[in-house]
Short mmCIF file of N, CA and C in Angstrom, two decimals:
data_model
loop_
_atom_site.label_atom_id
_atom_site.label_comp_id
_atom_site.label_asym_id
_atom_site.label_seq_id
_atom_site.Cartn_x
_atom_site.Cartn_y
_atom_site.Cartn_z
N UNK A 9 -25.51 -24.52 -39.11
CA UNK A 9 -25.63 -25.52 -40.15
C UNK A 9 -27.06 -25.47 -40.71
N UNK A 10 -27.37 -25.46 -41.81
CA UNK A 10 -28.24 -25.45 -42.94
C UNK A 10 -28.59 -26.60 -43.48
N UNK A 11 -29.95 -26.83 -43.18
CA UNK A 11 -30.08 -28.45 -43.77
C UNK A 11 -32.07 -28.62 -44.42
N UNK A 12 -32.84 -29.38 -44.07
CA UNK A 12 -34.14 -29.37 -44.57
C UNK A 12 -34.42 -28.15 -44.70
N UNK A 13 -34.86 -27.74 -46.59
CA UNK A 13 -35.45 -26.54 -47.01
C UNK A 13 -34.59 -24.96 -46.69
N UNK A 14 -33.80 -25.21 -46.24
CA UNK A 14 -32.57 -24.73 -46.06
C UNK A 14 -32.71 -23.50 -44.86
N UNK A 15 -33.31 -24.22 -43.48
CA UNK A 15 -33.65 -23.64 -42.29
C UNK A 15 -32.66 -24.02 -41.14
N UNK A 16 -32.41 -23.59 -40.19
CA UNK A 16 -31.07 -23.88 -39.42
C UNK A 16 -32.43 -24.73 -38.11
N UNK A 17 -31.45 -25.46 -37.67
CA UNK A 17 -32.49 -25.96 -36.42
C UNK A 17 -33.42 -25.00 -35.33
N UNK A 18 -32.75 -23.93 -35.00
CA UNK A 18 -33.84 -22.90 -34.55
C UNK A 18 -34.98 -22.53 -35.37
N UNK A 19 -34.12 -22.20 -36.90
CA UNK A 19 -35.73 -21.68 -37.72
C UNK A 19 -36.68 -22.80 -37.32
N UNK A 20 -36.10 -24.22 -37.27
CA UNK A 20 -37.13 -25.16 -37.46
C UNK A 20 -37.77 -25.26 -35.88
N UNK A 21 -36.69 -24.88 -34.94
CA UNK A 21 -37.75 -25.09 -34.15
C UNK A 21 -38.95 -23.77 -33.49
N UNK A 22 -38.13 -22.88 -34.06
CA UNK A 22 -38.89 -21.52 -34.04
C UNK A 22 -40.60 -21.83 -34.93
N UNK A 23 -41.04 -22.23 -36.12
CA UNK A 23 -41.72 -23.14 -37.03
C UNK A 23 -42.74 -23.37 -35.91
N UNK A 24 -42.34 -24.98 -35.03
CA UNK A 24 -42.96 -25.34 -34.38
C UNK A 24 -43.16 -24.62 -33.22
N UNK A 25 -42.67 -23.85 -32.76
CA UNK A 25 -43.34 -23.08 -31.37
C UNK A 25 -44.45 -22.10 -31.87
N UNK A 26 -44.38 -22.00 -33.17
CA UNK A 26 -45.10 -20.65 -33.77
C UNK A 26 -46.39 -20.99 -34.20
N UNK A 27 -46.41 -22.84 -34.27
CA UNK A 27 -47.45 -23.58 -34.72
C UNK A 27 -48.19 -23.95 -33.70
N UNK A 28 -47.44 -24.17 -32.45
CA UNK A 28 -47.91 -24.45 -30.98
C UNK A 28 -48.79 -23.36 -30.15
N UNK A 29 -48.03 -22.32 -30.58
CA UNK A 29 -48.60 -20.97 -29.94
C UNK A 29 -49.82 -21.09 -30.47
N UNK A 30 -50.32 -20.84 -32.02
CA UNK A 30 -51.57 -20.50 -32.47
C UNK A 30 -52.35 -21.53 -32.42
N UNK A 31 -52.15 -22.74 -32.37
CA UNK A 31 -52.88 -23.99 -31.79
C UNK A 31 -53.32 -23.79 -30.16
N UNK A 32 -52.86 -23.49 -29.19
CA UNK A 32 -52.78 -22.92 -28.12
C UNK A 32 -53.94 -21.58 -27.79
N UNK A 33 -54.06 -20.76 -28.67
CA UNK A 33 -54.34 -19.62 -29.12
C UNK A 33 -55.73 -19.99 -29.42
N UNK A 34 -55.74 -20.60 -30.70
CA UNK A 34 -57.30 -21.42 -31.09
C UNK A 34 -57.63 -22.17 -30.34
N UNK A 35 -57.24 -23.24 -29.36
CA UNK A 35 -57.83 -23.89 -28.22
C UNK A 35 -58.56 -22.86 -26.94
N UNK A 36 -57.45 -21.85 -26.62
CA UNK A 36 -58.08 -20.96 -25.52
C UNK A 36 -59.19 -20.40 -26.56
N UNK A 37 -59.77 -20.11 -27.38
CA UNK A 37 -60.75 -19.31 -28.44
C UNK A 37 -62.04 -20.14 -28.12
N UNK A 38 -61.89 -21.61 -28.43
CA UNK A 38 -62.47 -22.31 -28.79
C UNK A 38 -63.09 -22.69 -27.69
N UNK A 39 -62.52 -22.94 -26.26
CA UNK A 39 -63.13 -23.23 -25.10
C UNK A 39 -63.33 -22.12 -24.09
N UNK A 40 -63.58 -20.93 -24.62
CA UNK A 40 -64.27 -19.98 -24.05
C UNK A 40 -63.37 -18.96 -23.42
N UNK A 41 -62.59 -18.38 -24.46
CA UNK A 41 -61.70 -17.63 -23.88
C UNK A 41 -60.98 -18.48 -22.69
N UNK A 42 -59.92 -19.24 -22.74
CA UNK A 42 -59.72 -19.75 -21.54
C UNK A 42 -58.15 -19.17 -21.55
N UNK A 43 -57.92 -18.64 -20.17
CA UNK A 43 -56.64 -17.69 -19.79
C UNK A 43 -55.28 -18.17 -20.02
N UNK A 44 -55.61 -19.73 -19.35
CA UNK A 44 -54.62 -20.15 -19.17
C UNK A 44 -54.36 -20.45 -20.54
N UNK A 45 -54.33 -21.42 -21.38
CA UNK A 45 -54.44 -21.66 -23.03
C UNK A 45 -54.08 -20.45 -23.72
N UNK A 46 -54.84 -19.65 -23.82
CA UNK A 46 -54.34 -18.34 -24.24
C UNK A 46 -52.96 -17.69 -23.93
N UNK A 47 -52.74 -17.67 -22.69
CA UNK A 47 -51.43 -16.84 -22.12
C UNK A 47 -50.15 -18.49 -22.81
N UNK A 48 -50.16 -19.59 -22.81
CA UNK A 48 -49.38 -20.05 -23.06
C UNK A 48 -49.20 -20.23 -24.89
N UNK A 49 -50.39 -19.36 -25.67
CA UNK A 49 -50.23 -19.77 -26.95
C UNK A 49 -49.33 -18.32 -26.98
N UNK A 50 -49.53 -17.39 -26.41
CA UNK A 50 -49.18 -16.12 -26.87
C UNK A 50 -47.34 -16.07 -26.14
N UNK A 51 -47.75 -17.37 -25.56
CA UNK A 51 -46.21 -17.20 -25.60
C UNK A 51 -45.07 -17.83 -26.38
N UNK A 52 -46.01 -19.16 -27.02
CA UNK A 52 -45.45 -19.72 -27.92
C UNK A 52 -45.20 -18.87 -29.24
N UNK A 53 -45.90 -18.23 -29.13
CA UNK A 53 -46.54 -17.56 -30.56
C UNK A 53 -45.26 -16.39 -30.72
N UNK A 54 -44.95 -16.01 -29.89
CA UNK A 54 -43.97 -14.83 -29.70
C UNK A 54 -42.83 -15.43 -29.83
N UNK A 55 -42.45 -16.59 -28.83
CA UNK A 55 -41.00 -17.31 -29.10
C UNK A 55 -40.94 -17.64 -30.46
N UNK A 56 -41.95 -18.39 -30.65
CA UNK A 56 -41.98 -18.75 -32.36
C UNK A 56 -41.41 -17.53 -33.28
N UNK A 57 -42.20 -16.88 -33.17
CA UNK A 57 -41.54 -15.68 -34.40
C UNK A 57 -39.90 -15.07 -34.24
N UNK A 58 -39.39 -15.33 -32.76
CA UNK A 58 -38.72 -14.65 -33.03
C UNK A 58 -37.29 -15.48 -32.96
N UNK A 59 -37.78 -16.91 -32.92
CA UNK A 59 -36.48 -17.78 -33.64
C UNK A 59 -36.80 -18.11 -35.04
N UNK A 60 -37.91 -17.96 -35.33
CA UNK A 60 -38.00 -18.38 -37.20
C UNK A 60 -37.51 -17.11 -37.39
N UNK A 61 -37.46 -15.65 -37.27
CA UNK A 61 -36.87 -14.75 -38.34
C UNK A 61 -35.73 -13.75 -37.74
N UNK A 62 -35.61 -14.14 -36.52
CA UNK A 62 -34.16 -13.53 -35.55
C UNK A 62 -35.25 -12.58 -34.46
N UNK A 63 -34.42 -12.55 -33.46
CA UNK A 63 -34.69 -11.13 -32.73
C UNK A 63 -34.01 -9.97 -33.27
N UNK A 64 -33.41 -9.40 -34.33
CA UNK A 64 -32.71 -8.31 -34.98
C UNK A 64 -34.33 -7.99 -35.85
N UNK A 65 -34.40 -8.60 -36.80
CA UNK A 65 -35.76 -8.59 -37.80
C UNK A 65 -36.91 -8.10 -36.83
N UNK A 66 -37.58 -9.23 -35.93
CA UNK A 66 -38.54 -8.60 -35.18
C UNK A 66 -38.59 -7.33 -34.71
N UNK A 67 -37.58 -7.05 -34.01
CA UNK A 67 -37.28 -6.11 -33.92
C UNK A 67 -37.70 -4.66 -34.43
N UNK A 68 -36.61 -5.06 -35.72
CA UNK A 68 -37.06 -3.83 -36.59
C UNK A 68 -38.55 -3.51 -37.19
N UNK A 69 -39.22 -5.32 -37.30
CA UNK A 69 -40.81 -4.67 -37.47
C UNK A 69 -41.58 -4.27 -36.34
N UNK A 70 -41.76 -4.62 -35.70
CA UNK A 70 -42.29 -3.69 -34.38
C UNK A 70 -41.87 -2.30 -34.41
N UNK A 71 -40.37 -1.95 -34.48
CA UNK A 71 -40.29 -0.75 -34.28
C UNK A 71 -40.47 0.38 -35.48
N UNK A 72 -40.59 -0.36 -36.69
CA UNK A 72 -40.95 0.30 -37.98
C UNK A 72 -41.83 0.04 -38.82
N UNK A 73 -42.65 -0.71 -37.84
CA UNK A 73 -44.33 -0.58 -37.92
C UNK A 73 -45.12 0.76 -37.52
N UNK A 74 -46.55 0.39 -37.70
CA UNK A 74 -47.06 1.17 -37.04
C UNK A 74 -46.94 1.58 -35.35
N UNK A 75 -46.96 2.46 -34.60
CA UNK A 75 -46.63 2.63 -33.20
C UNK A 75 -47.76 2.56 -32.31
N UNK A 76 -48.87 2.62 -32.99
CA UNK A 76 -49.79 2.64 -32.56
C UNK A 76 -50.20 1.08 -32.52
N UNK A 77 -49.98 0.42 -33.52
CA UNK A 77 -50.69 -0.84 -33.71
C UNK A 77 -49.03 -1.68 -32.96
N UNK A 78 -48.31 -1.30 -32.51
CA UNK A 78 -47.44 -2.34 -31.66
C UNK A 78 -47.50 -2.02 -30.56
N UNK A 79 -48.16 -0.69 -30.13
CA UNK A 79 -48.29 -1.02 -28.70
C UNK A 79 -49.67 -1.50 -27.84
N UNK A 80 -50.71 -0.98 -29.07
CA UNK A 80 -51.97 -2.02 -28.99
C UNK A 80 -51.77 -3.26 -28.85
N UNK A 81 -50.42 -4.07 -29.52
CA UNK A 81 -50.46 -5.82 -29.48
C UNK A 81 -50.30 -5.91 -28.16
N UNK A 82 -49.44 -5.47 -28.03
CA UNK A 82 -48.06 -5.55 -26.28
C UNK A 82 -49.19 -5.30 -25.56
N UNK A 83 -50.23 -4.39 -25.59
CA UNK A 83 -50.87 -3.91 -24.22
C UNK A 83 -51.78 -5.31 -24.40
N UNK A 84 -51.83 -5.74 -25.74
CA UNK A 84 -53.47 -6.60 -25.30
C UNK A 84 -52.97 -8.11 -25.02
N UNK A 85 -51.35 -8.19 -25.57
CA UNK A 85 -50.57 -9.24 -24.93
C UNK A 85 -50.41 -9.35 -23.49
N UNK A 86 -49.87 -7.93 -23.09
CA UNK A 86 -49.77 -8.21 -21.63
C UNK A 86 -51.31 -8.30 -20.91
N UNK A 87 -52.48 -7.72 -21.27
CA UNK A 87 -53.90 -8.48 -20.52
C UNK A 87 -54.13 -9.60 -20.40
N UNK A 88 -53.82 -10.37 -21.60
CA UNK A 88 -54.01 -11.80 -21.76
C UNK A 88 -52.73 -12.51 -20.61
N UNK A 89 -51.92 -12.27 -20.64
CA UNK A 89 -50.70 -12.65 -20.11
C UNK A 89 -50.56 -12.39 -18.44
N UNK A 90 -51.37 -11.50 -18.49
CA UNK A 90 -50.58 -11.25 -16.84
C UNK A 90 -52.15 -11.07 -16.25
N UNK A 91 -53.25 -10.14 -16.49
CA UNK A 91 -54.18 -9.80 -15.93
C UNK A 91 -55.61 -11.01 -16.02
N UNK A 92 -55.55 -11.79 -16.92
CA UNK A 92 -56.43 -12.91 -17.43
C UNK A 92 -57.58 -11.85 -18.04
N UNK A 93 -57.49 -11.13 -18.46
CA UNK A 93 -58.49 -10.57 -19.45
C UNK A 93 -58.29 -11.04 -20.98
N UNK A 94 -59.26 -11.90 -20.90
CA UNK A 94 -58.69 -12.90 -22.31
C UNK A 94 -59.71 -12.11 -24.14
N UNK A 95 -60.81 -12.04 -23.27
CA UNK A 95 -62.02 -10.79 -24.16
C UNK A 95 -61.11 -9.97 -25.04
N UNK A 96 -60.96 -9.20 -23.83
CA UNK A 96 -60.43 -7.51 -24.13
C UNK A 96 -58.73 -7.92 -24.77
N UNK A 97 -58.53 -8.47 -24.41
CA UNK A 97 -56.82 -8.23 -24.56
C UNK A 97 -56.89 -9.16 -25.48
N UNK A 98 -57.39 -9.70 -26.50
CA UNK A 98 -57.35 -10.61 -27.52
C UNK A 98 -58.17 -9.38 -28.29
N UNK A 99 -59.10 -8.80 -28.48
CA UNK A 99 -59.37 -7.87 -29.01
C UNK A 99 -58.39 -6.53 -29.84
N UNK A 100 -57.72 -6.45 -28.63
CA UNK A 100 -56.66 -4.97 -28.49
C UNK A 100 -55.31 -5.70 -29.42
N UNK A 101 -54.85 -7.14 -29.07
CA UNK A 101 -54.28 -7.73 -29.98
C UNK A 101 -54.05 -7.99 -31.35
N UNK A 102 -55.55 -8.72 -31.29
CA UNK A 102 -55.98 -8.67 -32.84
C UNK A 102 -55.66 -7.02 -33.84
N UNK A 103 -56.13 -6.09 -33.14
CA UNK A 103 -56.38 -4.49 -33.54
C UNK A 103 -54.93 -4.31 -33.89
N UNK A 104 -53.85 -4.52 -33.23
CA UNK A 104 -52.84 -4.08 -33.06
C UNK A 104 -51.90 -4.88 -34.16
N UNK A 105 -52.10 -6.32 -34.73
CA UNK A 105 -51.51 -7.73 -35.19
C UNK A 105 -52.09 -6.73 -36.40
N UNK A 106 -53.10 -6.56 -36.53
CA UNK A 106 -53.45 -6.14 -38.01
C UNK A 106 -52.83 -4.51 -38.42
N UNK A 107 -52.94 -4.05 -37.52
CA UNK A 107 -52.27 -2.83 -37.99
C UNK A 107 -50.42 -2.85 -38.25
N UNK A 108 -49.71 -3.68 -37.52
CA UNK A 108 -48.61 -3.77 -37.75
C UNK A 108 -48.42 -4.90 -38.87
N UNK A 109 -49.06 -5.44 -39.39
CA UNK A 109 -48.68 -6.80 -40.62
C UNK A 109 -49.58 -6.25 -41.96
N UNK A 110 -50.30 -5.60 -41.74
CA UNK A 110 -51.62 -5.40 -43.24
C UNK A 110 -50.81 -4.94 -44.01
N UNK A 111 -49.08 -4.80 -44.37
CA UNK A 111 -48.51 -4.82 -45.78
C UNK A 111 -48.49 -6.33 -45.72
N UNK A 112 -48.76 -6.77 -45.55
CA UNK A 112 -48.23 -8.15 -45.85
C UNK A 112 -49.44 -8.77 -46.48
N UNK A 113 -50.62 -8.47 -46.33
CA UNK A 113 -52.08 -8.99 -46.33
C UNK A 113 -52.28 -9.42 -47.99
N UNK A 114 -51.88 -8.35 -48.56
CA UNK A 114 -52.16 -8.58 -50.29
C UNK A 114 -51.52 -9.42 -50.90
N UNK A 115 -50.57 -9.52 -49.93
CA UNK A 115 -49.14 -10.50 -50.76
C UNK A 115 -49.82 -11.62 -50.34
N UNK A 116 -50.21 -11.73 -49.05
CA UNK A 116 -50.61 -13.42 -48.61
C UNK A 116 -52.08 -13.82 -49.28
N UNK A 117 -52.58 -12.77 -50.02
CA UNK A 117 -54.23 -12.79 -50.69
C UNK A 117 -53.58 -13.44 -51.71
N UNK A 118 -52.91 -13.01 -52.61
CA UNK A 118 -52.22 -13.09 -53.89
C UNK A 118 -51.75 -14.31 -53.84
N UNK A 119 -51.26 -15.18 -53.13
CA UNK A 119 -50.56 -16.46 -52.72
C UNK A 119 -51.36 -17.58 -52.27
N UNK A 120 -52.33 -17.10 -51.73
CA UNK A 120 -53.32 -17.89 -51.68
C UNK A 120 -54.36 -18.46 -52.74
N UNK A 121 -54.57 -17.97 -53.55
CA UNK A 121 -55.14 -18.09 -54.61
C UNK A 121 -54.12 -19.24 -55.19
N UNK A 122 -53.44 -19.33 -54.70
CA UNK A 122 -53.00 -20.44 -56.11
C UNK A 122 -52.38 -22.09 -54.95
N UNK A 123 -53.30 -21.69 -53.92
CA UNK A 123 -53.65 -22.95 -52.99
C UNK A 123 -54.84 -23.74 -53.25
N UNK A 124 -54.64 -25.02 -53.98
CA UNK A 124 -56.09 -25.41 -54.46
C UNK A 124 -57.17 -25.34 -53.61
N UNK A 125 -57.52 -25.66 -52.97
CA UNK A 125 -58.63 -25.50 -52.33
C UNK A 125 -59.39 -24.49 -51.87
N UNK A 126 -58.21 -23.56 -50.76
CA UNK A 126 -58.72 -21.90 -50.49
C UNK A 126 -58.49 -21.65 -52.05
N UNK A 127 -58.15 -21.36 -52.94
CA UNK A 127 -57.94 -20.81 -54.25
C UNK A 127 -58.96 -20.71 -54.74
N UNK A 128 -60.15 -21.81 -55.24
CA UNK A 128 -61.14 -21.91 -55.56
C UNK A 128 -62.10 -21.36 -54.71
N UNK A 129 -62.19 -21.33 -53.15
CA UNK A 129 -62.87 -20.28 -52.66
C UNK A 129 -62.71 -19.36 -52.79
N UNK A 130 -61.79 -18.60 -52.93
CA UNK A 130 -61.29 -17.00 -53.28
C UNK A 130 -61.94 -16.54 -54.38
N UNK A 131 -61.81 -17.30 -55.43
CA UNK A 131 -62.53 -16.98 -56.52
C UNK A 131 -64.00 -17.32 -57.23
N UNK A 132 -64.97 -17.26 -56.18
CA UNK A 132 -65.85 -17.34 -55.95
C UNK A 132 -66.94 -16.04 -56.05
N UNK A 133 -67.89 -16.01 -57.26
CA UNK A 133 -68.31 -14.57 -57.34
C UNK A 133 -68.75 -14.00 -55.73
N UNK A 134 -68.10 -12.61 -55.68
CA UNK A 134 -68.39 -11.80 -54.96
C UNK A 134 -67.23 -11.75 -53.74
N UNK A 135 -66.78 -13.10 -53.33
CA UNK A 135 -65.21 -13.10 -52.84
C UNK A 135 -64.09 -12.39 -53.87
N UNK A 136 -64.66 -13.09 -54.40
CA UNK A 136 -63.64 -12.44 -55.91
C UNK A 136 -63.40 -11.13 -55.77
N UNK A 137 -64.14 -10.48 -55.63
CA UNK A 137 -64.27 -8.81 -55.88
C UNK A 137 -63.62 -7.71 -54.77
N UNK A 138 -64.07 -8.91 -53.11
CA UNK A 138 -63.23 -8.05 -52.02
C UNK A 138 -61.75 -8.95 -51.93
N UNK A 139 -61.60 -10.16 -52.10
CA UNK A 139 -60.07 -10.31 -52.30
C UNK A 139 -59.64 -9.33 -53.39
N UNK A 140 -59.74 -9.28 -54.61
CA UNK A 140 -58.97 -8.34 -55.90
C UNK A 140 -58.76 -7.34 -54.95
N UNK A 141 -60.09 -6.77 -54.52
CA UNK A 141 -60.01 -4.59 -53.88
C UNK A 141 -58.43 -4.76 -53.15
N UNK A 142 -58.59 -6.28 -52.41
CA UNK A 142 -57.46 -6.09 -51.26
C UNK A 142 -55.93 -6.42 -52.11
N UNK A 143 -56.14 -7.76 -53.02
CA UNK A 143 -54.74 -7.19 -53.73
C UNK A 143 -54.31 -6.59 -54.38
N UNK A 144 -54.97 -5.40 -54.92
CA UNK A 144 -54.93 -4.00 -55.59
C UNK A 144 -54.23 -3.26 -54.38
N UNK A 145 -54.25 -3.64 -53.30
CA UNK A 145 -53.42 -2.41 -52.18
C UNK A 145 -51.95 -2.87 -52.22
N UNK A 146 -51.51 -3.74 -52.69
CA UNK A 146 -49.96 -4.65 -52.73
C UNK A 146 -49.20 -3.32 -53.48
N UNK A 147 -48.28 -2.77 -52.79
CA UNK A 147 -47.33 -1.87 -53.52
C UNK A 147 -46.64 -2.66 -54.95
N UNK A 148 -46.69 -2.47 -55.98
CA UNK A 148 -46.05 -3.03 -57.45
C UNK A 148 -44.42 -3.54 -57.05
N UNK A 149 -43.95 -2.82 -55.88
CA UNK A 149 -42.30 -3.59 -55.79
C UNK A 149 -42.89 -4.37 -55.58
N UNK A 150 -43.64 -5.54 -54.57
CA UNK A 150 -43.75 -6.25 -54.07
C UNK A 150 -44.97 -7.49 -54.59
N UNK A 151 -45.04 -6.86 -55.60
CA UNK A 151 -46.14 -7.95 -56.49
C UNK A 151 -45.44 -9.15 -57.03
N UNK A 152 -46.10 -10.22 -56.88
CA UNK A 152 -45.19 -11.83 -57.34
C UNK A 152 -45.38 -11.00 -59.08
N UNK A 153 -44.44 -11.79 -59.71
CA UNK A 153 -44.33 -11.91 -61.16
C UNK A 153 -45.31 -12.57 -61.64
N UNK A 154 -46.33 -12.05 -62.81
CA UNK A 154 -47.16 -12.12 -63.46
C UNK A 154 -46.58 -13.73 -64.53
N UNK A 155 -47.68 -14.43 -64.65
CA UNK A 155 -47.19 -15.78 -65.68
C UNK A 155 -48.14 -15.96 -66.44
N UNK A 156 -47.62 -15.86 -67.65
CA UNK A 156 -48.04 -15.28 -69.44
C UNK A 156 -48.35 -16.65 -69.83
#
């Protein structure tokens, strides 16, 4: 059943675990790499994604991502997760999060801009210039429609 914004109750609660995780995530950051905080955002963070967009979808991006940058996440997931190396394995994460999502980066540059507040920072001389470089990398299928 399909109801608010037209999300099924998992998307919605997938949403909030995904919001919990990175709250979780930024708390372990914030108080000094802390293991425990960390290992429970990264687990929210994971459940989250993979009831907001299915385990079929995830899936397929991990596996038709980069291979290199998904098994960098997983390895620096499982440090954080199992070994308490919160440094290193948030590092190897990060490395890995960016290499498997950076198609997505231009699109979310491009979208942002028209968020008042970050918007007006974006376009800020000299921000201006390395956001554009980066939404100049947006493949043209995937560019929002231009408004005349």
């Amino acid at each position: 059943k399909m109801d608010y914004l037209g999300l099924t109750p998992v998307q919605r609660s997938g949403i909030f675990l995904t919001a919990f995780g990175l709250i979780f995530v930024w708390l372990g950051i914030v108080l000094m790499f802390d293991q425990g905080l960390m290992s429970v955002g990264n687990l929210g963070f994971m459940a989250g994604i993979t009831m907001t967009a299915g385990p079929a979808k995830i899936f397929t991006i991990f596996k038709e991502g980069n291979i290199f940058g998904t098994a960098s996440f997983f390895f620096g997931f499982f440090l954080v997760l199992l070994k308490g190396w919160a440094w290193l394995g948030m590092l190897i994460e990060l490395f890995g999060f960016i290499n498997i999502f950076r198609s997505f980066f231009p699109l979310i540059l491009t979208c942002a801009r028209y968020v008042p507040i970050l918007g007006s920072f974006l376009s800020l001389p000299g921000i201006d210039s390395v956001v554009s470089y980066f939404e100049n990398q947006l493949p043209q299928s995937q560019a929002p429609p231009q408004s005349h």
